[in-house]
GROMACS .gro file of C-alpha atoms in nm:
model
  100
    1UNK     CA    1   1.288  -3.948  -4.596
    2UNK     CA    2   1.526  -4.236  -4.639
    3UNK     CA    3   1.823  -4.256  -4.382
    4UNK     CA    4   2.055  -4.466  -4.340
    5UNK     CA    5   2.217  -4.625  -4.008
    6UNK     CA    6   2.575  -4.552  -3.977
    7UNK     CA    7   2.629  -4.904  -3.766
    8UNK     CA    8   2.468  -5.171  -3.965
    9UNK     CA    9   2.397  -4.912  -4.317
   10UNK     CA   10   2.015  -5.062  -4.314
   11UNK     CA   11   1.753  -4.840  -4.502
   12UNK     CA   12   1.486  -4.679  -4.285
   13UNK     CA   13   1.179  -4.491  -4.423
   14UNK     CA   14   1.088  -4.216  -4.194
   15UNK     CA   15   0.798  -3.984  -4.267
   16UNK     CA   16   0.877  -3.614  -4.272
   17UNK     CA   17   0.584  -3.519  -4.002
   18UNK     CA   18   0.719  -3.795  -3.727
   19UNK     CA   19   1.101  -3.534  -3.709
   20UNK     CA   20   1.061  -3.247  -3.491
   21UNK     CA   21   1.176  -2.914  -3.606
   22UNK     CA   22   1.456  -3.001  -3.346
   23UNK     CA   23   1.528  -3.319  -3.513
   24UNK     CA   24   1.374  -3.701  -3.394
   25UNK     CA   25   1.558  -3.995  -3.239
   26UNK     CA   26   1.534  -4.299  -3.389
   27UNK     CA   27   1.622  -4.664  -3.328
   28UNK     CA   28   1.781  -4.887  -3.550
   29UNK     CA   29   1.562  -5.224  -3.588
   30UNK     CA   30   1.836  -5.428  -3.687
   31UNK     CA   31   2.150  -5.294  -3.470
   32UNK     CA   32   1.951  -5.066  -3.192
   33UNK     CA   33   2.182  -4.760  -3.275
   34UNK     CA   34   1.967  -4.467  -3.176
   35UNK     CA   35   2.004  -4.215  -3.457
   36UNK     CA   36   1.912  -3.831  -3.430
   37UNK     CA   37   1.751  -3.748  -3.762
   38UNK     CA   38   1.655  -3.320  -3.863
   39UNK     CA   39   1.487  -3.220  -4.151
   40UNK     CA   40   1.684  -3.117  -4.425
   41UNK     CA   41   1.725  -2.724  -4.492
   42UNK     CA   42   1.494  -2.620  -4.708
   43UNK     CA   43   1.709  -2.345  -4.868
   44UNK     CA   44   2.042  -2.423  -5.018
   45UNK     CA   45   2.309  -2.207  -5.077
   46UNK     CA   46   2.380  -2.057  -5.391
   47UNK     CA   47   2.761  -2.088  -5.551
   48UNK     CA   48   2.908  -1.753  -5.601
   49UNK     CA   49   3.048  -1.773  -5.940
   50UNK     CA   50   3.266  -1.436  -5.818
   51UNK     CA   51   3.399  -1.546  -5.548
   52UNK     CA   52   3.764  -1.740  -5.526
   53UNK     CA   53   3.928  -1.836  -5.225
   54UNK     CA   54   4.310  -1.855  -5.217
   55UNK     CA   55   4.461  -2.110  -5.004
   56UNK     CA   56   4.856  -2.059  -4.910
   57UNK     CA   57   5.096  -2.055  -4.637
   58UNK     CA   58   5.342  -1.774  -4.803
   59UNK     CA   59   5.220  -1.451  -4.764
   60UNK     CA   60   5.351  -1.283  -5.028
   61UNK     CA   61   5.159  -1.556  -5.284
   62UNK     CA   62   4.852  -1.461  -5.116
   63UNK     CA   63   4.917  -1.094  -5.178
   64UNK     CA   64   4.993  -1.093  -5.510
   65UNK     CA   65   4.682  -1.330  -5.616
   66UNK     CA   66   4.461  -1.098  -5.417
   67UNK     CA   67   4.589  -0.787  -5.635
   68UNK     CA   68   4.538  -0.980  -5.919
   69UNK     CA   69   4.193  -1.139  -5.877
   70UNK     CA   70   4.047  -0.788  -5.695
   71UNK     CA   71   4.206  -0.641  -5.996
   72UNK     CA   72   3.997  -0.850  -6.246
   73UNK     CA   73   3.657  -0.786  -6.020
   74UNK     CA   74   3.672  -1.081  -5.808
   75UNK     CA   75   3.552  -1.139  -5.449
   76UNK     CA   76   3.823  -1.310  -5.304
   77UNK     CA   77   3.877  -1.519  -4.952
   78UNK     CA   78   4.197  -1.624  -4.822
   79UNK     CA   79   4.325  -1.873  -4.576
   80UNK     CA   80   4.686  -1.982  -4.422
   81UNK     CA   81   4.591  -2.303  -4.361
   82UNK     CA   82   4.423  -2.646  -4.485
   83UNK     CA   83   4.122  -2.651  -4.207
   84UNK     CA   84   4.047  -2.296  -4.236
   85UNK     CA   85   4.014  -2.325  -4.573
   86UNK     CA   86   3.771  -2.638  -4.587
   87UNK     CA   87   3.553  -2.434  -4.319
   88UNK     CA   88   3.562  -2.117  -4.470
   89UNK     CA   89   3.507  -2.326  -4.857
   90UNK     CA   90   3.212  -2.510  -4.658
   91UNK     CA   91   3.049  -2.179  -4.517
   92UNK     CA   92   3.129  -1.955  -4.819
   93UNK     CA   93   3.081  -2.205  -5.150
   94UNK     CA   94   3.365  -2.011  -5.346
   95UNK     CA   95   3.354  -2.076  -5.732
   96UNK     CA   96   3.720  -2.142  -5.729
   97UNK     CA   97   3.995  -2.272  -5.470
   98UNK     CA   98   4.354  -2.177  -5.524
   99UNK     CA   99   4.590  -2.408  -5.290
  100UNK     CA  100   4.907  -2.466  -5.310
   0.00000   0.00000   0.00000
């Protein structure tokens, strides 16, 4: 695994079997910025290619997409404001975002 410090943006090569399940720390040669380094997830989250998320402060707009998009088959998420939105996109992976 290649990672790269945030401080000085040297390359380190760290083999997979010296990180812990828990994650490893690690110091920076160059800078001494002790990094904490996991293994990446081995299973990655599908997009759902039915699934839209509508993004809007006005109520009504959010209502009447919802009919809509339900109406067509859809799954459909909503959210009132901009960080709900980017944490429920991040957590959900709609196929489509709606914002106004």
């Amino acid at each position: 695994m290649v990672v790269i410090c945030p401080k000085c943006k040297v390359r380190l090569k760290i083999h997979d079997e010296k990180i812990s399940p828990d994650g490893s720390r690690f110091c920076c040669p160059k800078c001494d910025t002790v990094l904490l380094v996991k293994r990446p997830s081995a299973r990655r989250k599908e997009i759902n290619k039915r699934l839209i998320m509508v993004a809007h402060s006005d109520d009504s707009f959010i209502e009447r997409a919802l009919n809509i998009l339900k109406g067509e088959g859809f799954e459909v998420i909503t959210s009132k404001d901009g960080i709900d939105a980017m944490v429920k996109s991040m957590k959900e992976l709609p196929f489509l975002i709606i914002i106004d």
